[in-house]
PDB file of C-alpha atoms in Angstrom:
ATOM      1  CA  GLN A 551     218.606 297.058 -98.411  1.00 80.00           C
ATOM      2  CA  VAL A 552     217.840 294.743-101.300  1.00 89.00           C
ATOM      3  CA  GLN A 553     215.696 291.668-100.735  1.00 92.00           C
ATOM      4  CA  LEU A 554     215.653 288.707-103.081  1.00 95.00           C
ATOM      5  CA  VAL A 555     213.086 285.914-103.113  1.00 97.00           C
ATOM      6  CA  GLU A 556     213.415 282.833-105.284  1.00 98.00           C
ATOM      7  CA  SER A 557     210.433 280.766-106.392  1.00 98.00           C
ATOM      8  CA  GLY A 558     209.471 278.161-108.945  1.00 98.00           C
ATOM      9  CA  GLY A 559     211.399 275.181-107.660  1.00 98.00           C
ATOM     10  CA  GLY A 560     209.948 271.715-107.363  1.00 98.00           C
ATOM     11  CA  LEU A 561     210.106 268.168-108.644  1.00 98.00           C
ATOM     12  CA  VAL A 562     210.656 267.686-112.376  1.00 98.00           C
ATOM     13  CA  GLN A 563     211.382 264.637-114.481  1.00 98.00           C
ATOM     14  CA  PRO A 564     214.619 264.282-116.427  1.00 98.00           C
ATOM     15  CA  GLY A 565     214.310 266.033-119.765  1.00 98.00           C
ATOM     16  CA  GLY A 566     211.653 268.375-118.442  1.00 98.00           C
ATOM     17  CA  SER A 567     211.632 272.115-117.915  1.00 98.00           C
ATOM     18  CA  LEU A 568     211.270 274.489-115.009  1.00 98.00           C
ATOM     19  CA  ARG A 569     211.358 278.268-114.678  1.00 98.00           C
ATOM     20  CA  LEU A 570     212.774 279.849-111.555  1.00 98.00           C
ATOM     21  CA  SER A 571     212.058 283.439-110.571  1.00 98.00           C
ATOM     22  CA  CYS A 572     214.051 285.884-108.485  1.00 96.00           C
ATOM     23  CA  ALA A 573     211.979 288.813-107.261  1.00 94.00           C
ATOM     24  CA  VAL A 574     214.049 291.840-106.258  1.00 92.00           C
ATOM     25  CA  SER A 575     212.665 294.459-103.893  1.00 89.00           C
ATOM     26  CA  GLY A 576     213.903 297.162-101.576  1.00 84.00           C
ATOM     27  CA  SER A 577     216.530 299.543-102.836  1.00 65.00           C
ATOM     28  CA  THR A 578     216.476 298.348-106.429  1.00 64.00           C
ATOM     29  CA  LEU A 579     218.830 301.106-107.535  1.00 55.00           C
ATOM     30  CA  SER A 580     221.580 299.509-105.481  1.00 52.00           C
ATOM     31  CA  PHE A 581     222.073 296.483-107.673  1.00 66.00           C
ATOM     32  CA  HIS A 582     223.647 296.232-111.074  1.00 75.00           C
ATOM     33  CA  ALA A 583     223.492 292.538-111.743  1.00 91.00           C
ATOM     34  CA  ILE A 584     221.916 289.330-110.527  1.00 94.00           C
ATOM     35  CA  GLY A 585     223.645 286.009-110.293  1.00 96.00           C
ATOM     36  CA  TRP A 586     222.135 282.533-110.141  1.00 98.00           C
ATOM     37  CA  PHE A 587     223.883 279.860-108.111  1.00 98.00           C
ATOM     38  CA  ARG A 588     223.157 276.344-107.013  1.00 98.00           C
ATOM     39  CA  GLN A 589     224.357 274.076-104.257  1.00 98.00           C
ATOM     40  CA  ALA A 590     223.947 270.340-104.204  1.00 97.00           C
ATOM     41  CA  PRO A 591     224.307 268.328-100.976  1.00 93.00           C
ATOM     42  CA  GLY A 592     227.943 267.981-100.025  1.00 95.00           C
ATOM     43  CA  LYS A 593     229.133 270.312-102.769  1.00 96.00           C
ATOM     44  CA  GLU A 594     230.257 273.911-102.937  1.00 96.00           C
ATOM     45  CA  ARG A 595     227.997 276.662-104.178  1.00 97.00           C
ATOM     46  CA  GLU A 596     228.340 276.917-107.966  1.00 97.00           C
ATOM     47  CA  GLY A 597     227.775 280.001-110.072  1.00 97.00           C
ATOM     48  CA  ILE A 598     225.810 279.229-113.225  1.00 98.00           C
ATOM     49  CA  SER A 599     224.505 282.457-114.713  1.00 98.00           C
ATOM     50  CA  CYS A 600     224.335 286.214-114.347  1.00 97.00           C
ATOM     51  CA  ILE A 601     222.672 289.170-116.017  1.00 95.00           C
ATOM     52  CA  ASN A 602     223.269 292.905-115.964  1.00 92.00           C
ATOM     53  CA  SER A 603     220.300 295.034-115.024  1.00 85.00           C
ATOM     54  CA  SER A 604     221.373 297.959-117.183  1.00 83.00           C
ATOM     55  CA  ASP A 605     221.509 296.354-120.611  1.00 85.00           C
ATOM     56  CA  GLY A 606     220.410 292.752-120.150  1.00 88.00           C
ATOM     57  CA  SER A 607     223.766 291.318-121.170  1.00 93.00           C
ATOM     58  CA  ALA A 608     224.068 287.857-119.701  1.00 95.00           C
ATOM     59  CA  THR A 609     226.303 284.838-119.261  1.00 97.00           C
ATOM     60  CA  VAL A 610     225.588 281.157-118.704  1.00 97.00           C
ATOM     61  CA  VAL A 611     228.501 278.934-117.756  1.00 95.00           C
ATOM     62  CA  GLY A 612     229.446 275.378-117.008  1.00 94.00           C
ATOM     63  CA  SER A 613     227.391 272.256-117.442  1.00 95.00           C
ATOM     64  CA  VAL A 614     224.117 274.166-117.838  1.00 97.00           C
ATOM     65  CA  LYS A 615     225.255 276.146-120.863  1.00 97.00           C
ATOM     66  CA  GLY A 616     222.967 275.455-123.786  1.00 97.00           C
ATOM     67  CA  ARG A 617     220.187 274.220-121.501  1.00 98.00           C
ATOM     68  CA  PHE A 618     219.544 277.119-119.120  1.00 98.00           C
ATOM     69  CA  THR A 619     218.688 280.680-120.076  1.00 98.00           C
ATOM     70  CA  ILE A 620     218.595 283.814-117.923  1.00 97.00           C
ATOM     71  CA  SER A 621     216.328 286.766-118.614  1.00 94.00           C
ATOM     72  CA  ARG A 622     214.821 289.756-116.859  1.00 91.00           C
ATOM     73  CA  ASP A 623     211.572 291.645-116.624  1.00 87.00           C
ATOM     74  CA  LYS A 624     212.907 295.051-115.773  1.00 79.00           C
ATOM     75  CA  GLY A 625     209.501 296.550-115.103  1.00 80.00           C
ATOM     76  CA  LYS A 626     208.711 293.882-112.518  1.00 81.00           C
ATOM     77  CA  ASN A 627     212.226 293.597-111.096  1.00 88.00           C
ATOM     78  CA  VAL A 628     212.164 289.854-111.672  1.00 92.00           C
ATOM     79  CA  ILE A 629     214.997 287.729-113.025  1.00 94.00           C
ATOM     80  CA  TYR A 630     214.179 284.343-114.529  1.00 97.00           C
ATOM     81  CA  LEU A 631     216.196 281.178-114.957  1.00 98.00           C
ATOM     82  CA  GLN A 632     214.660 278.946-117.615  1.00 98.00           C
ATOM     83  CA  MET A 633     215.837 275.386-117.148  1.00 98.00           C
ATOM     84  CA  ASN A 634     215.366 273.029-120.099  1.00 98.00           C
ATOM     85  CA  ASN A 635     216.344 269.398-120.608  1.00 98.00           C
ATOM     86  CA  VAL A 636     217.079 269.057-116.914  1.00 98.00           C
ATOM     87  CA  LYS A 637     219.204 266.204-115.607  1.00 98.00           C
ATOM     88  CA  PRO A 638     219.404 264.470-112.218  1.00 97.00           C
ATOM     89  CA  GLU A 639     222.703 266.266-111.600  1.00 97.00           C
ATOM     90  CA  ASP A 640     220.819 269.574-111.728  1.00 98.00           C
ATOM     91  CA  THR A 641     219.252 268.672-108.382  1.00 98.00           C
ATOM     92  CA  ALA A 642     220.227 271.404-105.932  1.00 98.00           C
ATOM     93  CA  VAL A 643     219.066 274.419-104.003  1.00 98.00           C
ATOM     94  CA  TYR A 644     219.073 277.378-106.385  1.00 98.00           C
ATOM     95  CA  TYR A 645     219.885 280.863-105.159  1.00 98.00           C
ATOM     96  CA  CYS A 646     219.903 284.327-106.650  1.00 97.00           C
ATOM     97  CA  ALA A 647     222.200 287.029-105.372  1.00 96.00           C
ATOM     98  CA  THR A 648     223.306 290.577-106.018  1.00 94.00           C
ATOM     99  CA  ASP A 649     225.890 293.122-105.021  1.00 89.00           C
ATOM    100  CA  PRO A 650     225.993 296.862-105.801  1.00 85.00           C
ATOM    101  CA  ASP A 651     229.528 296.611-107.180  1.00 87.00           C
ATOM    102  CA  TYR A 652     229.116 293.478-109.272  1.00 89.00           C
ATOM    103  CA  TYR A 653     229.052 293.490-113.062  1.00 91.00           C
ATOM    104  CA  CYS A 654     228.315 290.283-114.927  1.00 94.00           C
ATOM    105  CA  SER A 655     231.130 289.246-117.265  1.00 92.00           C
ATOM    106  CA  ASP A 656     231.830 286.301-119.520  1.00 93.00           C
ATOM    107  CA  ASP A 657     233.491 284.469-116.630  1.00 92.00           C
ATOM    108  CA  GLY A 658     230.176 284.004-114.876  1.00 94.00           C
ATOM    109  CA  PRO A 659     229.367 284.706-111.223  1.00 96.00           C
ATOM    110  CA  ASP A 660     231.632 283.975-108.291  1.00 95.00           C
ATOM    111  CA  ALA A 661     229.850 283.618-104.953  1.00 96.00           C
ATOM    112  CA  THR A 662     232.532 285.617-103.135  1.00 95.00           C
ATOM    113  CA  ASP A 663     231.542 288.739-105.117  1.00 94.00           C
ATOM    114  CA  PHE A 664     227.977 288.805-103.782  1.00 94.00           C
ATOM    115  CA  THR A 665     226.673 290.190-100.506  1.00 93.00           C
ATOM    116  CA  SER A 666     222.877 289.882-100.731  1.00 94.00           C
ATOM    117  CA  TRP A 667     221.266 286.462-101.117  1.00 97.00           C
ATOM    118  CA  GLY A 668     217.861 284.911-101.275  1.00 97.00           C
ATOM    119  CA  ILE A 669     216.989 281.874 -99.172  1.00 98.00           C
ATOM    120  CA  GLY A 670     216.914 279.539-102.157  1.00 98.00           C
ATOM    121  CA  THR A 671     214.448 277.232-103.849  1.00 98.00           C
ATOM    122  CA  GLN A 672     214.826 273.457-104.093  1.00 98.00           C
ATOM    123  CA  VAL A 673     214.939 271.797-107.503  1.00 98.00           C
ATOM    124  CA  THR A 674     214.771 268.019-107.637  1.00 98.00           C
ATOM    125  CA  VAL A 675     215.168 266.168-110.920  1.00 98.00           C
ATOM    126  CA  SER A 676     213.954 262.621-110.633  1.00 97.00           C
ATOM    127  CA  SER A 677     211.734 260.120-112.360  1.00 96.00           C
TER     128      SER A 677
END
């Protein structure tokens, strides 16, 4: 059983930066990739980035492309989401997720492909 714990959320001003972490524990051999998602109030959960554990290949999609970066520390089993030049519309609860059968592709993550989720971390962008 894989457990995921997000951290690093908080209040940040527009144009600022924030780094989220996703710590993976448990049966770490059972996951191949990690996806980052976010959900704003009243909106559906949106996939924004994913990374493959095996080779570090990664994808960032949508409105965060060019501003957010995903990376991994394989030795620590931690996946990071670096958020730069944040905007008020980035305000959401951010989640990481995994599934033993998922492989990150250029299309980015789809929430329906993931079975293990963290509880999320709140990011609020406001002046």
